[in-house]
Coordinates of C-alpha atoms in Angstrom, one line a residue:
Chain A
M89 CA 0.1 0.1 0.1
F90 CA 2.2 2.2 1.2
V91 CA 5.4 2.0 -0.9
E92 CA 7.8 4.9 -2.2
V93 CA 7.1 5.4 -5.4
L94 CA 10.6 7.0 -6.4
P95 CA 13.6 4.6 -5.5
G96 CA 15.2 8.2 -3.8
G97 CA 12.1 9.5 -1.7
G98 CA 10.7 12.5 -1.9
P99 CA 12.3 16.0 -3.2
A100 CA 13.6 16.3 0.7
A101 CA 16.3 13.6 -1.1
S102 CA 16.4 14.6 -4.7
P103 CA 19.6 15.9 -6.2
V104 CA 17.3 18.2 -8.1
Q105 CA 16.3 20.0 -5.3
A106 CA 19.6 20.2 -4.2
V107 CA 21.5 22.2 -6.5
A108 CA 17.9 24.5 -7.5
G109 CA 16.2 24.9 -4.3
R110 CA 17.6 28.5 -4.0
A111 CA 15.0 29.6 -1.7
A112 CA 15.0 26.8 0.6
A113 CA 18.8 26.8 0.7
A114 CA 18.3 30.0 2.0
R115 CA 16.8 29.3 5.1
H116 CA 18.1 27.4 8.2
P117 CA 18.3 23.7 7.2
L118 CA 17.3 22.6 10.5
A119 CA 14.1 25.0 9.7
R120 CA 13.7 23.0 6.3
R121 CA 13.5 19.7 8.3
L122 CA 11.0 21.0 10.5
V123 CA 8.3 21.4 8.0
P124 CA 7.2 18.0 7.0
Y125 CA 6.3 17.8 11.2
L126 CA 4.6 21.1 10.6
Y127 CA 2.5 19.3 8.0
I128 CA 1.4 16.3 10.1
L129 CA 1.3 18.7 13.8
P130 CA -2.3 19.9 13.7
A131 CA -3.3 16.4 12.4
V132 CA -1.1 14.6 15.7
V133 CA -2.4 17.2 17.9
L134 CA -6.3 16.9 17.4
L135 CA -5.3 13.0 17.3
V136 CA -3.8 13.1 20.8
L137 CA -6.3 16.0 21.9
W138 CA -9.0 14.1 21.3
T139 CA -8.4 10.4 21.1
Y140 CA -5.3 9.2 22.3
W141 CA -5.5 11.5 25.3
P142 CA -9.4 9.9 26.6
L143 CA -7.8 6.9 24.9
L144 CA -5.2 7.2 28.6
Q145 CA -8.1 8.0 30.8
N146 CA -10.1 5.3 29.3
V147 CA -6.9 2.9 30.6
G148 CA -7.4 5.3 34.4
L149 CA -11.1 4.1 34.3
S150 CA -10.3 0.7 33.1
F151 CA -9.1 0.2 37.1
Q152 CA -11.5 1.6 38.8
D153 CA -15.3 0.9 40.2
W154 CA -17.4 3.4 38.3
N155 CA -21.1 4.2 38.0
L156 CA -20.9 7.0 35.4
I157 CA -23.0 9.1 37.4
P158 CA -20.6 12.4 38.3
T159 CA -21.2 12.8 42.0
R160 CA -20.5 9.0 42.7
P161 CA -17.3 8.0 44.2
R162 CA -15.1 6.2 42.0
V163 CA -13.2 3.4 43.8
F164 CA -9.9 2.1 42.3
V165 CA -10.3 -2.0 42.3
G166 CA -7.5 -2.9 40.1
T167 CA -7.4 -5.4 37.3
E168 CA -10.7 -6.9 39.1
K169 CA -12.6 -5.2 35.4
Y170 CA -10.0 -7.0 33.1
A171 CA -10.6 -10.5 34.7
K172 CA -14.3 -9.4 35.0
V173 CA -14.3 -8.9 30.6
L174 CA -12.3 -12.1 30.4
S175 CA -15.0 -14.4 32.3
L176 CA -18.0 -12.9 30.9
P177 CA -20.1 -15.6 28.5
E178 CA -21.1 -12.8 26.6
L179 CA -17.2 -12.1 25.5
R180 CA -16.6 -15.3 23.3
Q181 CA -19.6 -15.1 21.0
A182 CA -19.7 -11.6 20.5
L183 CA -15.9 -12.3 19.6
M184 CA -16.9 -14.8 17.4
N185 CA -19.6 -12.6 15.6
T186 CA -17.4 -10.1 15.1
V187 CA -15.0 -12.2 13.6
V188 CA -17.6 -13.4 10.9
Y189 CA -19.5 -10.0 10.7
I190 CA -16.0 -8.8 9.3
G191 CA -15.6 -11.7 7.3
A192 CA -18.9 -11.3 5.5
F193 CA -18.7 -7.8 4.9
L194 CA -15.1 -8.2 3.0
L195 CA -16.9 -11.7 0.5
I196 CA -19.6 -8.5 0.5
S197 CA -17.9 -5.2 0.0
V198 CA -15.1 -6.9 -1.9
A199 CA -15.5 -10.2 -3.4
L200 CA -18.5 -9.8 -4.6
P201 CA -18.1 -6.0 -5.4
L202 CA -15.0 -7.5 -7.9
V203 CA -17.5 -9.7 -9.6
F204 CA -20.0 -7.4 -10.0
A205 CA -17.5 -4.8 -11.7
L206 CA -15.8 -7.5 -13.5
L207 CA -19.0 -7.8 -15.1
S208 CA -20.5 -4.6 -15.9
R209 CA -17.0 -3.4 -17.2
S210 CA -18.6 -3.4 -20.7
V211 CA -21.3 -1.1 -19.7
Q212 CA -19.7 2.1 -21.4
G213 CA -20.5 5.8 -21.4
R214 CA -22.9 7.6 -19.8
A215 CA -24.9 4.9 -18.5
R216 CA -21.7 3.7 -16.8
T217 CA -22.2 6.9 -14.9
F218 CA -26.2 6.7 -14.4
Y219 CA -25.4 2.6 -12.8
Q220 CA -22.4 3.7 -10.8
A221 CA -24.5 7.1 -9.1
L222 CA -27.5 4.5 -8.7
I223 CA -25.3 1.5 -7.0
F224 CA -23.9 3.9 -4.8
V225 CA -27.7 5.0 -3.3
P226 CA -27.7 2.5 -0.7
F227 CA -24.2 3.9 1.1
L228 CA -26.1 7.1 1.2
V229 CA -29.3 6.0 2.9
T230 CA -28.6 6.7 7.0
P231 CA -28.7 3.8 8.7
V232 CA -31.5 4.9 11.2
A233 CA -33.4 4.9 8.0
S234 CA -32.6 1.8 6.2
S235 CA -33.4 0.0 9.9
A236 CA -36.5 1.3 9.6
V237 CA -37.1 0.2 5.7
W238 CA -36.2 -3.1 6.6
R239 CA -37.6 -3.7 9.7
W240 CA -40.4 -3.0 7.6
L241 CA -39.8 -5.5 4.8
F242 CA -39.4 -8.0 7.2
A243 CA -42.4 -6.7 9.3
P244 CA -44.3 -10.6 10.2
D245 CA -47.7 -11.2 8.9
S246 CA -47.5 -8.1 7.5
G247 CA -44.4 -6.9 5.8
T248 CA -43.6 -7.8 2.5
I249 CA -40.8 -10.7 2.3
P250 CA -42.6 -12.6 4.9
A251 CA -45.9 -12.1 2.5
I252 CA -43.5 -13.3 -0.3
A253 CA -42.1 -16.2 1.7
A254 CA -45.8 -17.5 2.9
A255 CA -46.7 -16.9 -1.1
L256 CA -44.2 -19.6 -2.2
G257 CA -45.1 -21.9 0.6
H258 CA -41.9 -20.9 2.7
P259 CA -43.8 -18.8 5.3
M260 CA -41.3 -17.6 7.7
G261 CA -41.7 -16.2 11.4
D262 CA -39.9 -12.4 12.8
V263 CA -36.1 -12.9 11.6
F264 CA -35.1 -10.4 14.0
R265 CA -36.1 -12.7 16.8
D266 CA -34.9 -15.9 15.6
P267 CA -32.0 -17.3 17.0
D268 CA -30.5 -18.3 13.1
G269 CA -31.4 -15.5 11.4
S270 CA -30.8 -12.1 13.6
M271 CA -27.2 -11.8 12.2
T272 CA -27.7 -13.0 9.0
S273 CA -30.3 -10.4 9.1
V274 CA -28.0 -7.8 10.0
I275 CA -25.2 -8.4 7.8
V276 CA -28.1 -9.0 4.9
I277 CA -28.7 -4.9 5.8
V278 CA -25.5 -3.7 6.2
G279 CA -24.0 -5.7 3.5
W280 CA -26.9 -3.7 1.3
Q281 CA -25.4 -0.3 2.4
M282 CA -21.4 -1.5 1.9
L283 CA -21.6 -2.7 -1.4
G284 CA -21.9 -0.1 -4.0
F285 CA -18.9 1.6 -2.0
G286 CA -16.8 -1.6 -3.0
V287 CA -18.3 -1.5 -6.8
L288 CA -17.6 2.0 -7.1
V289 CA -13.5 2.1 -5.5
I290 CA -13.1 -1.2 -7.7
A291 CA -14.7 0.1 -10.7
A292 CA -13.2 3.2 -10.7
G293 CA -9.4 1.1 -10.0
L294 CA -10.3 -1.1 -13.0
A295 CA -10.4 1.7 -14.9
G296 CA -7.7 2.9 -14.1
I297 CA -5.6 -0.1 -15.8
N298 CA -4.0 0.7 -18.5
P299 CA -5.6 -2.2 -21.4
D300 CA -2.6 -2.3 -23.0
Y301 CA -1.0 -5.4 -20.5
A302 CA -4.1 -7.1 -21.4
A303 CA -3.6 -6.3 -24.9
A304 CA 0.2 -7.4 -24.9
A305 CA -0.9 -10.9 -22.7
A306 CA -3.6 -11.3 -25.0
L307 CA -1.3 -11.5 -28.1
D308 CA 1.3 -13.7 -26.2
G309 CA -1.7 -16.3 -26.0
A310 CA -3.0 -15.8 -22.2
R311 CA -6.5 -17.0 -22.0
R312 CA -9.3 -14.1 -20.3
R313 CA -9.1 -16.2 -16.9
Q314 CA -5.5 -15.6 -17.4
I315 CA -5.1 -11.8 -17.9
L316 CA -8.0 -11.8 -14.5
W317 CA -5.9 -13.8 -12.4
R318 CA -2.8 -12.7 -13.6
I319 CA -3.1 -8.5 -14.6
T320 CA -6.3 -7.2 -13.4
V321 CA -6.4 -8.5 -10.0
P322 CA -2.7 -8.1 -8.8
L323 CA -3.1 -4.3 -10.4
L324 CA -6.4 -3.7 -8.6
S325 CA -4.4 -5.1 -5.2
P326 CA -3.5 -1.6 -4.2
S327 CA -7.5 -0.9 -4.9
L328 CA -8.4 -4.0 -3.1
V329 CA -6.4 -3.2 -0.2
F330 CA -7.7 0.2 0.2
L331 CA -11.6 -1.6 0.4
S332 CA -9.9 -4.1 2.6
L333 CA -9.2 -2.0 4.9
M334 CA -12.2 0.4 5.0
T335 CA -14.2 -2.4 5.5
I336 CA -12.7 -3.5 8.7
L337 CA -12.6 -0.1 10.1
L338 CA -15.9 1.0 9.1
S339 CA -17.6 -2.2 10.5
A340 CA -18.1 -0.9 13.5
Q341 CA -19.8 2.2 12.6
W342 CA -21.7 0.4 10.3
T343 CA -22.8 -2.7 12.2
Y344 CA -24.0 -0.7 15.5
P345 CA -26.7 1.3 14.5
I346 CA -28.3 -1.9 12.8
I347 CA -28.0 -4.1 15.8
D348 CA -29.3 -1.1 18.4
L349 CA -32.1 -0.6 16.1
V350 CA -32.8 -4.1 14.7
T351 CA -32.1 -6.4 17.3
Q352 CA -30.3 -5.1 19.8
G353 CA -27.5 -7.9 19.3
G354 CA -30.2 -10.6 20.1
P355 CA -32.1 -13.1 20.5
G356 CA -29.6 -14.3 23.9
N357 CA -26.7 -12.4 22.2
S358 CA -26.4 -14.2 18.5
S359 CA -26.4 -11.0 17.4
T360 CA -24.5 -8.8 19.5
N361 CA -20.7 -8.0 18.4
I362 CA -17.7 -6.5 20.4
Y363 CA -19.2 -2.9 19.7
Y364 CA -22.4 -3.2 21.3
L365 CA -21.6 -5.6 23.6
L366 CA -19.2 -2.5 24.8
Y367 CA -22.2 0.0 24.8
Q368 CA -24.0 -2.1 26.6
F369 CA -21.3 -3.0 29.5
G370 CA -21.3 0.9 29.7
F371 CA -24.7 2.1 29.0
R372 CA -27.2 -0.2 29.2
N373 CA -25.2 -2.3 32.9
F374 CA -23.8 2.0 33.9
D375 CA -20.3 0.2 35.0
A376 CA -17.6 2.7 33.3
G377 CA -15.1 0.0 34.6
L378 CA -16.0 -2.9 32.7
S379 CA -16.3 -1.0 29.3
A380 CA -13.2 0.6 29.7
A381 CA -11.3 -2.5 30.4
A382 CA -13.2 -4.0 27.4
G383 CA -11.9 -1.2 25.2
V384 CA -8.6 -1.6 25.8
L385 CA -8.6 -4.6 25.6
F386 CA -10.3 -4.8 22.3
F387 CA -8.0 -2.0 21.5
V388 CA -5.2 -3.5 22.2
G389 CA -6.4 -6.7 20.0
F390 CA -8.0 -4.8 17.0
G391 CA -4.5 -2.6 16.8
L392 CA -2.5 -5.9 16.5
V393 CA -4.8 -7.1 13.7
A394 CA -4.5 -4.0 12.1
L395 CA -0.8 -3.9 12.2
L396 CA -1.0 -7.0 10.7
F397 CA -3.0 -6.7 8.1
V398 CA -1.0 -3.5 7.5
E399 CA 2.5 -5.0 7.3
L400 CA 0.7 -8.3 4.9
S401 CA -0.7 -5.6 2.4
E402 CA 2.6 -4.1 1.9
R403 CA 4.0 -7.0 0.8
L404 CA 1.0 -8.2 -1.2
S405 CA 0.2 -5.0 -3.1
F406 CA 1.3 -5.6 -6.3
H407 CA 2.3 -1.5 -7.8
D408 CA 2.0 -0.2 -11.0
N409 CA 4.6 1.8 -11.6
Chain B
M18 CA -11.9 -1.1 -20.5
S19 CA -11.3 -2.1 -24.4
T20 CA -9.8 -5.6 -25.2
P21 CA -8.8 -6.8 -27.8
T22 CA -11.7 -8.1 -30.3
A23 CA -9.6 -11.6 -30.6
T24 CA -10.6 -12.7 -27.5
R25 CA -13.7 -11.5 -27.4
R26 CA -15.2 -13.5 -30.4
R27 CA -16.6 -15.5 -29.1
A28 CA -18.9 -13.9 -26.8
F29 CA -19.3 -11.0 -29.4
T30 CA -23.7 -11.4 -30.1
W31 CA -24.8 -12.2 -25.9
A32 CA -22.4 -10.5 -24.5
P33 CA -24.0 -7.3 -24.0
T34 CA -27.2 -8.7 -23.5
R35 CA -25.9 -10.4 -20.6
T36 CA -24.2 -7.6 -19.0
Y37 CA -27.1 -5.4 -18.9
V38 CA -29.6 -8.3 -17.1
Q39 CA -26.8 -8.9 -14.3
A40 CA -26.5 -4.9 -14.2
A41 CA -29.9 -4.8 -14.1
V42 CA -30.5 -7.5 -11.0
I43 CA -27.5 -6.0 -9.5
L44 CA -29.5 -2.2 -9.1
I45 CA -33.1 -3.7 -8.4
W46 CA -31.0 -5.6 -5.5
C47 CA -30.0 -2.1 -4.8
L48 CA -32.2 0.2 -5.3
L49 CA -35.6 -1.7 -4.3
P50 CA -35.3 -1.0 -0.6
F51 CA -34.8 2.5 -1.6
Y52 CA -37.8 2.9 -3.8
W53 CA -40.1 1.3 -1.0
M54 CA -38.9 3.8 1.9
I55 CA -39.4 6.8 -1.4
V56 CA -43.0 5.0 -1.9
T57 CA -44.1 3.7 1.7
A58 CA -42.7 8.1 2.8
F59 CA -45.7 9.3 0.5
R60 CA -48.3 6.5 1.6
D61 CA -51.0 7.3 3.4
V62 CA -50.3 5.8 7.3
G63 CA -53.5 4.1 7.1
Y64 CA -52.3 1.6 4.4
T65 CA -48.7 1.8 5.8
F66 CA -48.6 -2.5 4.7
D67 CA -49.9 -2.0 2.0
P68 CA -47.7 -3.9 -0.6
T69 CA -48.6 -2.6 -3.5
P70 CA -45.2 -1.9 -5.2
F71 CA -45.9 1.2 -7.1
F72 CA -47.5 4.3 -5.4
T73 CA -51.0 4.6 -4.5
H74 CA -52.9 6.6 -1.2
V75 CA -50.7 9.5 -2.5
T76 CA -50.0 11.7 0.8
F77 CA -47.9 14.1 2.0
D78 CA -48.9 13.9 5.7
N79 CA -45.9 11.6 6.6
F80 CA -43.4 14.6 5.7
A81 CA -46.3 17.1 7.9
T82 CA -45.6 14.6 10.5
V83 CA -42.1 15.1 10.6
F84 CA -42.0 18.8 10.8
D85 CA -44.7 19.0 13.3
E86 CA -43.9 20.8 15.9
S87 CA -46.8 20.1 18.1
L88 CA -46.2 16.4 17.9
G89 CA -42.7 17.0 19.1
N90 CA -40.3 16.9 16.2
H91 CA -38.0 19.7 15.4
F92 CA -37.1 18.3 11.7
A93 CA -35.6 21.9 10.9
R94 CA -33.4 22.3 14.0
N95 CA -32.7 18.5 13.6
L96 CA -31.3 19.2 9.7
L97 CA -29.6 22.6 10.6
N98 CA -27.7 20.6 13.5
S99 CA -26.4 17.8 11.0
L100 CA -25.4 20.6 8.4
I101 CA -23.6 22.0 10.9
V102 CA -21.8 18.8 12.8
A103 CA -21.1 16.7 9.6
G104 CA -19.8 20.3 7.5
L105 CA -17.6 21.4 10.3
T106 CA -16.1 17.6 10.2
T107 CA -15.8 17.7 7.3
V108 CA -13.8 20.8 6.4
I109 CA -12.1 20.6 9.7
S110 CA -10.1 17.6 8.9
L111 CA -9.5 17.8 5.5
L112 CA -8.1 20.9 6.2
V113 CA -6.1 19.2 8.6
G114 CA -6.0 16.0 6.6
V115 CA -4.5 17.3 3.4
F116 CA -1.3 18.4 5.0
A117 CA -0.9 15.8 7.2
A118 CA -1.4 13.6 4.2
Y119 CA 0.7 15.6 1.7
A120 CA 3.7 14.6 4.3
L121 CA 3.2 11.5 4.8
A122 CA 2.7 10.4 0.7
R123 CA 5.5 12.9 -0.7
L124 CA 7.8 14.0 2.0
K125 CA 10.9 12.3 3.9
F126 CA 11.4 12.5 7.2
R127 CA 11.8 10.4 10.7
F128 CA 9.3 8.3 13.0
K129 CA 6.9 8.9 9.1
E130 CA 5.8 4.7 10.1
M131 CA 5.3 5.9 13.3
V132 CA 3.8 8.5 12.8
L133 CA 0.9 7.1 9.9
G134 CA 0.8 4.4 12.8
F135 CA -0.4 7.2 15.1
V136 CA -2.6 8.2 12.6
L137 CA -4.1 4.4 11.8
G138 CA -4.0 3.4 14.8
A139 CA -6.5 6.4 16.1
S140 CA -9.2 4.5 14.3
M141 CA -8.7 1.1 15.8
F142 CA -10.2 2.4 18.9
P143 CA -13.9 1.6 19.3
G144 CA -15.7 5.0 19.0
V145 CA -17.8 3.6 22.0
A146 CA -15.6 3.4 24.3
L147 CA -14.3 6.8 23.4
I148 CA -17.4 7.8 24.8
T149 CA -17.2 8.0 28.7
P150 CA -14.1 9.8 28.6
L151 CA -15.2 11.7 26.6
F152 CA -18.7 13.0 28.4
Q153 CA -16.6 13.2 31.5
L154 CA -14.0 16.1 29.5
F155 CA -16.6 18.0 28.0
T156 CA -18.6 17.4 31.7
N157 CA -15.9 19.5 33.2
L158 CA -14.9 21.4 29.9
G159 CA -19.3 22.6 30.8
W160 CA -19.6 21.5 27.1
M161 CA -22.0 19.3 26.8
G162 CA -25.2 20.3 25.0
S163 CA -22.6 21.8 22.4
Y164 CA -21.8 21.3 18.9
Q165 CA -18.2 20.8 19.6
A166 CA -18.8 17.8 21.9
L167 CA -20.4 15.9 18.7
I168 CA -18.0 17.3 16.3
I169 CA -14.7 16.4 18.4
P170 CA -15.5 12.9 18.7
S171 CA -17.0 13.3 14.8
I172 CA -12.8 14.3 13.9
S173 CA -11.7 11.9 16.0
F174 CA -13.4 9.2 13.5
S175 CA -13.5 10.7 10.2
L176 CA -9.3 12.6 10.4
P177 CA -7.5 9.3 10.8
L178 CA -9.8 7.6 7.8
A179 CA -9.5 11.2 5.2
V180 CA -5.5 11.1 6.3
Y181 CA -5.2 7.0 4.9
T182 CA -7.2 7.7 1.8
L183 CA -5.5 11.0 1.2
T184 CA -2.2 9.8 1.7
S185 CA -3.7 6.7 -0.4
F186 CA -4.4 9.3 -3.2
F187 CA -1.7 11.8 -3.2
R188 CA 1.2 8.5 -3.7
E189 CA -0.3 7.9 -7.1
M190 CA 0.1 11.6 -7.9
P191 CA 2.2 12.7 -11.5
W192 CA 4.4 14.1 -8.4
E193 CA 7.1 14.8 -11.3
L194 CA 5.5 18.2 -12.1
E195 CA 6.0 19.3 -8.8
E196 CA 9.9 18.9 -9.3
A197 CA 9.1 20.6 -12.2
A198 CA 8.0 23.4 -10.3
R199 CA 10.9 23.4 -8.3
I200 CA 13.0 23.5 -11.1
D201 CA 11.9 27.0 -11.8
G202 CA 12.0 28.2 -9.0
C203 CA 9.4 27.7 -6.5
T204 CA 9.6 27.6 -3.0
Q205 CA 8.2 23.7 -1.6
G206 CA 5.0 25.6 0.0
Q207 CA 4.5 27.3 -3.6
A208 CA 4.9 24.2 -5.4
F209 CA 2.1 23.0 -2.5
R210 CA 0.0 25.7 -3.1
K211 CA 0.3 26.0 -7.1
I212 CA 0.8 22.6 -8.5
I213 CA 0.2 20.4 -5.7
L214 CA -3.4 21.4 -4.2
P215 CA -5.3 22.1 -8.1
L216 CA -3.7 18.7 -9.1
A217 CA -4.9 16.8 -5.6
A218 CA -8.5 18.6 -5.8
P219 CA -10.8 16.1 -7.3
A220 CA -9.2 13.2 -5.3
T221 CA -9.4 15.8 -1.9
F222 CA -13.4 16.2 -3.1
T223 CA -14.2 12.6 -3.1
T224 CA -12.6 12.7 0.1
A225 CA -14.5 15.3 1.6
I226 CA -18.0 13.8 0.3
L227 CA -16.9 10.7 2.0
T228 CA -16.6 12.1 5.4
F229 CA -19.4 14.6 5.2
I230 CA -21.5 10.9 3.8
G231 CA -19.7 9.4 7.5
A232 CA -20.7 11.9 9.7
W233 CA -24.1 12.9 8.0
N234 CA -25.5 9.1 9.3
E235 CA -23.2 9.5 12.3
F236 CA -25.1 8.3 14.8
L237 CA -23.8 6.6 17.8
I238 CA -21.3 9.5 19.1
A239 CA -24.8 12.1 18.2
N240 CA -27.0 9.4 20.3
Q241 CA -25.0 9.5 23.4
L242 CA -23.4 13.0 23.5
S243 CA -26.2 15.6 21.9
S244 CA -28.7 17.3 24.2
D245 CA -32.0 18.8 22.7
A246 CA -31.2 21.8 21.2
T247 CA -28.0 20.0 19.0
K248 CA -29.7 16.7 18.3
T249 CA -29.1 15.3 14.7
V250 CA -31.4 13.9 12.4
T251 CA -29.8 10.5 12.7
V252 CA -31.1 10.7 16.4
A253 CA -34.0 12.4 15.9
I254 CA -35.4 9.7 13.3
A255 CA -34.6 6.9 15.7
S256 CA -36.7 8.0 18.4
F257 CA -39.8 9.4 16.1
A258 CA -42.5 10.5 17.3
G259 CA -46.0 9.5 14.9
A260 CA -48.9 10.9 13.8
Q261 CA -50.4 7.7 16.0
P262 CA -49.4 6.9 19.5
H263 CA -48.3 3.3 20.2
Q264 CA -47.7 2.7 16.2
E265 CA -44.0 2.7 15.3
P266 CA -44.4 5.6 12.7
Y267 CA -42.8 3.5 9.6
T268 CA -44.2 6.4 7.2
A269 CA -43.1 9.5 8.8
V270 CA -39.6 7.4 9.3
M271 CA -39.2 6.5 5.4
A272 CA -40.0 10.5 4.7
A273 CA -37.8 11.7 7.5
G274 CA -35.4 9.0 5.5
T275 CA -36.5 10.7 2.2
V276 CA -35.4 13.7 3.1
V277 CA -31.8 13.2 5.2
T278 CA -30.9 11.0 2.4
I279 CA -32.2 12.9 -1.1
P280 CA -29.4 15.4 -0.6
L281 CA -26.6 13.0 -1.0
V282 CA -28.5 11.4 -3.2
I283 CA -28.2 14.8 -5.6
L284 CA -25.1 15.4 -4.2
V285 CA -23.5 12.5 -5.5
L286 CA -25.5 12.8 -9.0
I287 CA -24.0 16.2 -10.1
F288 CA -20.3 15.4 -8.6
Q289 CA -20.6 11.6 -9.8
K290 CA -18.2 12.6 -12.7
K291 CA -15.7 13.9 -10.0
I292 CA -15.7 11.1 -7.5
V293 CA -14.7 8.2 -9.7
A294 CA -12.3 10.7 -11.2
G295 CA -10.9 11.0 -8.0
L296 CA -11.1 7.2 -7.0
T297 CA -9.5 7.3 -10.7
A298 CA -6.6 9.4 -9.7
G299 CA -6.0 7.5 -6.0
A300 CA -6.2 4.4 -4.1
V301 CA -6.6 2.9 -7.2
K302 CA -4.8 3.5 -9.8

């Protein structure tokens, strides 16, 4: 993903600049070396103040017993909350569900869009612009509204989908109250929303691939399948990596409102995930320490997964430079 | 994509038909729930579950309900709140993000990998866990019920994604032009303003739209940290009061959903070409 484009790196190292950087050279060399840091400073300051500082406070909270009411005292309880989180019976289920959710979303927002984008590659011109804009529409529907649409579609007795199912001879109950169906329904709803984004990113990636490569390969006798797997997909790898990471990062934000408004994690935690469990710890049970401890564990675990992923993608990405 | 005709000959006659059938199936799947939302938004509340798949019992009552203050709905205010929160989140994230991404994609400095890890790491932390400490912090600062109590956490979430997206875009841009400008005597700052900013505009624009969509649709933070005065549309829809008590106000919720979604759809339809251009210029070369 983040592979240096030029072997010599940025302008700071380029010979061109050493000779011709008149204005820059006139200034103090230290000032020039500071420039990159000035560029990143605002972002770093914002993140330190509003993400990392609260994160640290969260670490503090995780060693305390507190019920979120400002006037109530906070009691230091050591690692008790961590022990409690790790021994929670819901944790295993929530973790497993999170893995299934992310796996399903990778399939829906990376693999499926790849197939769709390849299939619709020959839609060209105006039709293509229109098609891509329309496929993007579900991504724009606010999850709060889409959860209402899907609840309406799946409403037992009167909803459209149960009515069609009954007409076809497969009567169905309330999927959101069905332990075997609740998670699938959340996946369907979130997947519906995320699909368009994937198609758009991959279609743009396909449009950016130089057709000469495929043409050259075809002249050399390559079959379409070979061109697809040996040329198109490797050249698409930056898009695929970008989408995968976005999917993993966004899945939290996307599943939370749907789970909260459609299944509340139920029935019996069958559709909960780690984010929703955290929310329930903190706000439903009024146990800030427990929620904080879960958050810290989550950060460490997820951070490691993400680091691994970034590391992997650096190696797997193929760049057309 | 132009594939040489030699490889296409076999599929010549029926391939386009197949393509369009496939495209149509995908579109129906994507648009049908959206279409239902609009049909139901315009349908009389007494016919909420009428399965007729086209506009029947058309009424604007649901939209009136959405904006009806006597029912306790303050949707106009909610829309303004969302616009303020999502707008400022986008402007600040982009302003700060463009500089950081430029340095990360283009300049050489020590600890670059660390900074990148630091920025991306910020998005690994679940928003849910951030809310408790932020809640405390804002209470101490007397910020609860203010816009900054919503904008700041929203930036915490969108900034890492904006930096990541912009960095991916900037890595793939034709930077030779910058070097050419420097040879002609531009300073690094001038090269950035005069050459790089116009070049980076489509990618920046795309990131801005994605950031705006994310912030506009944000629910978790707003649900916990907003007050009656700063309530955003998503929170308002989730706790909507319909025209008839004791019944889930599906038609009003869908009317509200339509009001919230249509501006985004129009935005995307207008700028669709720019968005694709931005994506093509960037992550996805």
